[in-house]
Amino acid sequence: PTRPPVTPPVVQPTTPPVGRPQTPPAQPTVRLDPDCGSRQPSGLTSGPSSTSDRMLPDGAPPPLTDAQITTLGRGCFAWPVDGQVLSAYGPKGGGQRNDGVNIGAVAGTPVRAAATGKVVYSGGDVPGFGVTVLIQHENGWVTVYGHLAKAEVRMQQQVVAGQQIGTVGMTGGVPTPQLHFENRYSPSPKYKAKAVDPGLVLPRNR
């Protein structure tokens, strides 16, 4: 269902003390593979007019193997926050399923964009996820950031990898401060992006 537009949070500027020069906080350097946005899985072509797209019904994107997904996403994303994984991707008890990972961190910890892209949602009315930001990236990828204490970006804003987009919180009904993070991918704009195991594309050495 279409959600009503949400007014982005207003960040009030601060006035530096007189006589004391103020140095802006350093932006973390995030080194990602510059070629990651141009990859295609073997056997598929890009674009809604491709032969593979025309042969498939709407809403049914081509199935990708874990190896293909790993090839597409390797080097494209950084961890959005440091912390312990509280809940991994996949089925859970009681018929529940986690379409991403939940990362525990101290409330107020900065949450950073996992890759460069455009904010396509920023608001606080997502059931079960509270304050949430969605960022659209090149070549069919989308990342999701939920349970934020606050969002610090607005819809349609361009962000770069490592830029702070919000802070860790407990919105959406979770019992402890944490970030819900998802990677989603679609091989064509014709199909809805599907959740991908972040463990396939996030760096393993952190």
mmCIF file of C-alpha atoms in Angstrom, residues 18-193:
data_model
loop_
_atom_site.group_PDB
_atom_site.id
_atom_site.type_symbol
_atom_site.label_atom_id
_atom_site.label_comp_id
_atom_site.label_asym_id
_atom_site.label_seq_id
_atom_site.Cartn_x
_atom_site.Cartn_y
_atom_site.Cartn_z
ATOM 1 C CA VAL A 18 33.288 32.787 19.040
ATOM 2 C CA GLY A 19 37.062 32.703 18.573
ATOM 3 C CA ARG A 20 37.280 28.924 18.233
ATOM 4 C CA PRO A 21 37.601 27.534 14.717
ATOM 5 C CA GLN A 22 35.363 24.530 14.179
ATOM 6 C CA THR A 23 36.622 21.539 12.221
ATOM 7 C CA PRO A 24 33.921 19.458 10.534
ATOM 8 C CA PRO A 25 33.875 15.793 11.529
ATOM 9 C CA ALA A 26 35.941 13.589 9.263
ATOM 10 C CA GLN A 27 33.979 11.521 6.774
ATOM 11 C CA PRO A 28 34.971 7.839 7.024
ATOM 12 C CA THR A 29 36.805 6.593 3.951
ATOM 13 C CA VAL A 30 34.938 3.672 2.416
ATOM 14 C CA ARG A 31 36.759 1.859 -0.386
ATOM 15 C CA LEU A 32 34.402 -0.146 -2.552
ATOM 16 C CA ASP A 33 35.048 -1.938 -5.824
ATOM 17 C CA PRO A 34 34.553 0.658 -8.618
ATOM 18 C CA ASP A 35 33.454 -2.066 -11.051
ATOM 19 C CA CYS A 36 30.690 -3.538 -8.895
ATOM 20 C CA GLY A 37 27.939 -1.484 -10.545
ATOM 21 C CA SER A 38 28.673 -2.824 -14.027
ATOM 22 C CA ARG A 39 28.510 -6.571 -13.366
ATOM 23 C CA GLN A 40 25.824 -8.874 -14.710
ATOM 24 C CA PRO A 41 25.170 -12.481 -13.738
ATOM 25 C CA SER A 42 26.122 -14.977 -16.405
ATOM 26 C CA GLY A 43 23.238 -15.857 -18.703
ATOM 27 C CA LEU A 44 21.259 -12.674 -18.038
ATOM 28 C CA THR A 45 21.127 -9.321 -19.795
ATOM 29 C CA SER A 46 20.127 -6.016 -18.283
ATOM 30 C CA GLY A 47 17.154 -3.818 -19.086
ATOM 31 C CA PRO A 48 13.389 -4.410 -19.186
ATOM 32 C CA SER A 49 13.471 -5.035 -22.963
ATOM 33 C CA SER A 50 15.918 -7.943 -22.840
ATOM 34 C CA THR A 51 14.955 -11.355 -24.207
ATOM 35 C CA SER A 52 15.174 -12.952 -20.756
ATOM 36 C CA ASP A 53 12.744 -10.352 -19.353
ATOM 37 C CA ARG A 54 10.200 -10.812 -22.154
ATOM 38 C CA MET A 55 10.123 -14.563 -21.604
ATOM 39 C CA LEU A 56 9.245 -14.238 -17.911
ATOM 40 C CA PRO A 57 5.900 -13.247 -16.373
ATOM 41 C CA ASP A 58 5.624 -9.941 -14.533
ATOM 42 C CA GLY A 59 6.716 -10.185 -10.914
ATOM 43 C CA ALA A 60 8.875 -13.270 -11.490
ATOM 44 C CA PRO A 61 12.516 -12.218 -11.889
ATOM 45 C CA PRO A 62 15.081 -14.780 -13.057
ATOM 46 C CA PRO A 63 16.277 -16.951 -10.167
ATOM 47 C CA LEU A 64 19.889 -16.305 -9.200
ATOM 48 C CA THR A 65 22.231 -18.693 -7.456
ATOM 49 C CA ASP A 66 24.172 -17.680 -4.366
ATOM 50 C CA ALA A 67 27.314 -17.654 -6.518
ATOM 51 C CA GLN A 68 25.763 -15.229 -9.015
ATOM 52 C CA ILE A 69 24.530 -12.936 -6.245
ATOM 53 C CA THR A 70 27.930 -12.980 -4.576
ATOM 54 C CA THR A 71 29.590 -12.058 -7.877
ATOM 55 C CA LEU A 72 27.152 -9.179 -8.410
ATOM 56 C CA GLY A 73 27.460 -7.714 -4.927
ATOM 57 C CA ARG A 74 31.034 -8.476 -3.908
ATOM 58 C CA GLY A 75 32.861 -5.257 -3.004
ATOM 59 C CA CYS A 76 29.770 -3.094 -3.497
ATOM 60 C CA PHE A 77 28.727 -2.656 0.150
ATOM 61 C CA ALA A 78 30.247 -1.801 3.539
ATOM 62 C CA TRP A 79 28.792 -2.628 6.952
ATOM 63 C CA PRO A 80 26.465 0.232 7.960
ATOM 64 C CA VAL A 81 27.351 -0.058 11.648
ATOM 65 C CA ASP A 82 29.789 -2.025 13.781
ATOM 66 C CA GLY A 83 28.246 -4.429 16.242
ATOM 67 C CA GLN A 84 27.184 -7.973 17.020
ATOM 68 C CA VAL A 85 24.758 -9.730 14.693
ATOM 69 C CA LEU A 86 21.713 -10.420 16.871
ATOM 70 C CA SER A 87 19.651 -12.111 14.182
ATOM 71 C CA ALA A 88 20.987 -13.490 10.898
ATOM 72 C CA TYR A 89 19.228 -13.767 7.551
ATOM 73 C CA GLY A 90 16.750 -16.582 7.003
ATOM 74 C CA PRO A 91 13.857 -18.471 8.612
ATOM 75 C CA LYS A 92 13.211 -18.123 12.333
ATOM 76 C CA GLY A 93 11.017 -20.006 14.780
ATOM 77 C CA GLY A 94 7.259 -19.710 14.695
ATOM 78 C CA GLY A 95 7.072 -19.193 10.949
ATOM 79 C CA GLN A 96 8.977 -15.915 11.115
ATOM 80 C CA ARG A 97 11.690 -14.898 8.688
ATOM 81 C CA ASN A 98 14.428 -12.279 8.732
ATOM 82 C CA ASP A 99 15.003 -10.732 5.289
ATOM 83 C CA GLY A 100 18.201 -9.072 6.508
ATOM 84 C CA VAL A 101 20.421 -8.942 9.576
ATOM 85 C CA ASN A 102 19.868 -7.226 12.911
ATOM 86 C CA ILE A 103 23.029 -5.658 14.311
ATOM 87 C CA GLY A 104 23.219 -4.675 17.975
ATOM 88 C CA ALA A 105 24.920 -1.370 18.833
ATOM 89 C CA VAL A 106 24.759 1.387 21.432
ATOM 90 C CA ALA A 107 21.770 3.705 21.008
ATOM 91 C CA GLY A 108 22.792 6.785 19.074
ATOM 92 C CA THR A 109 25.617 5.067 17.177
ATOM 93 C CA PRO A 110 25.906 6.564 13.667
ATOM 94 C CA VAL A 111 24.419 4.467 10.877
ATOM 95 C CA ARG A 112 26.183 4.971 7.544
ATOM 96 C CA ALA A 113 25.184 4.338 3.948
ATOM 97 C CA ALA A 114 26.509 0.973 2.822
ATOM 98 C CA ALA A 115 27.075 2.336 -0.703
ATOM 99 C CA THR A 116 26.535 5.473 -2.766
ATOM 100 C CA GLY A 117 22.964 6.013 -3.952
ATOM 101 C CA LYS A 118 19.708 7.949 -3.685
ATOM 102 C CA VAL A 119 17.324 7.959 -0.714
ATOM 103 C CA VAL A 120 13.954 6.642 -1.924
ATOM 104 C CA TYR A 121 12.279 6.462 1.495
ATOM 105 C CA SER A 122 12.891 8.192 4.812
ATOM 106 C CA GLY A 123 10.211 8.053 7.461
ATOM 107 C CA GLY A 124 8.882 6.511 10.624
ATOM 108 C CA ASP A 125 5.670 4.753 9.656
ATOM 109 C CA VAL A 126 6.948 1.311 8.640
ATOM 110 C CA PRO A 127 5.180 -1.358 10.757
ATOM 111 C CA GLY A 128 7.689 -3.471 12.658
ATOM 112 C CA PHE A 129 10.658 -1.383 11.522
ATOM 113 C CA GLY A 130 9.917 2.081 12.920
ATOM 114 C CA VAL A 131 12.081 4.853 11.511
ATOM 115 C CA THR A 132 13.439 3.477 8.235
ATOM 116 C CA VAL A 133 15.604 4.645 5.328
ATOM 117 C CA LEU A 134 15.785 2.983 1.908
ATOM 118 C CA ILE A 135 18.629 3.789 -0.496
ATOM 119 C CA GLN A 136 18.584 2.874 -4.180
ATOM 120 C CA HIS A 137 21.953 1.995 -5.697
ATOM 121 C CA GLU A 138 23.229 1.320 -9.194
ATOM 122 C CA ASN A 139 22.375 -1.800 -11.122
ATOM 123 C CA GLY A 140 19.302 -2.977 -9.263
ATOM 124 C CA TRP A 141 20.408 -2.888 -5.614
ATOM 125 C CA VAL A 142 18.512 -1.349 -2.672
ATOM 126 C CA THR A 143 19.582 -1.219 0.991
ATOM 127 C CA VAL A 144 17.218 -0.911 3.958
ATOM 128 C CA TYR A 145 18.000 0.554 7.401
ATOM 129 C CA GLY A 146 15.352 0.038 10.111
ATOM 130 C CA HIS A 147 14.818 0.628 13.868
ATOM 131 C CA LEU A 148 16.602 3.996 13.600
ATOM 132 C CA ALA A 149 16.295 6.479 16.443
ATOM 133 C CA LYS A 150 16.145 9.173 13.772
ATOM 134 C CA ALA A 151 16.775 9.595 10.067
ATOM 135 C CA GLU A 152 19.196 12.299 9.016
ATOM 136 C CA VAL A 153 18.500 12.218 5.284
ATOM 137 C CA ARG A 154 15.497 13.203 3.176
ATOM 138 C CA MET A 155 13.812 11.497 0.241
ATOM 139 C CA GLN A 156 15.555 11.964 -3.131
ATOM 140 C CA GLN A 157 18.782 13.009 -1.397
ATOM 141 C CA GLN A 158 22.003 11.710 -2.943
ATOM 142 C CA VAL A 159 24.316 10.077 -0.403
ATOM 143 C CA VAL A 160 27.818 8.644 -0.638
ATOM 144 C CA ALA A 161 29.182 5.452 0.875
ATOM 145 C CA GLY A 162 30.021 6.001 4.541
ATOM 146 C CA GLN A 163 27.802 9.079 4.946
ATOM 147 C CA GLN A 164 25.761 9.138 8.143
ATOM 148 C CA ILE A 165 22.081 8.603 7.378
ATOM 149 C CA GLY A 166 20.737 8.137 10.913
ATOM 150 C CA THR A 167 21.422 6.690 14.355
ATOM 151 C CA VAL A 168 20.798 3.321 15.999
ATOM 152 C CA GLY A 169 17.565 3.187 17.957
ATOM 153 C CA MET A 170 14.744 0.971 19.223
ATOM 154 C CA THR A 171 11.831 2.068 17.040
ATOM 155 C CA GLY A 172 9.514 -0.546 15.600
ATOM 156 C CA GLY A 173 9.093 -2.511 18.825
ATOM 157 C CA VAL A 174 12.522 -4.087 19.309
ATOM 158 C CA PRO A 175 13.672 -4.659 22.926
ATOM 159 C CA THR A 176 17.271 -3.439 22.534
ATOM 160 C CA PRO A 177 19.056 -0.825 20.386
ATOM 161 C CA GLN A 178 19.828 -2.319 16.975
ATOM 162 C CA LEU A 179 19.851 -1.794 13.235
ATOM 163 C CA HIS A 180 17.853 -3.917 10.830
ATOM 164 C CA PHE A 181 19.767 -3.980 7.529
ATOM 165 C CA GLU A 182 18.731 -5.520 4.205
ATOM 166 C CA ASN A 183 20.224 -5.923 0.743
ATOM 167 C CA ARG A 184 17.657 -6.242 -2.042
ATOM 168 C CA TYR A 185 18.309 -6.922 -5.725
ATOM 169 C CA SER A 186 16.381 -7.017 -8.985
ATOM 170 C CA PRO A 187 17.916 -7.719 -12.409
ATOM 171 C CA SER A 188 15.460 -5.305 -14.043
ATOM 172 C CA PRO A 189 13.232 -2.357 -13.053
ATOM 173 C CA LYS A 190 10.355 -4.545 -14.291
ATOM 174 C CA TYR A 191 10.588 -6.729 -11.186
ATOM 175 C CA LYS A 192 10.277 -6.031 -7.495
ATOM 176 C CA ALA A 193 13.606 -6.207 -5.677
#
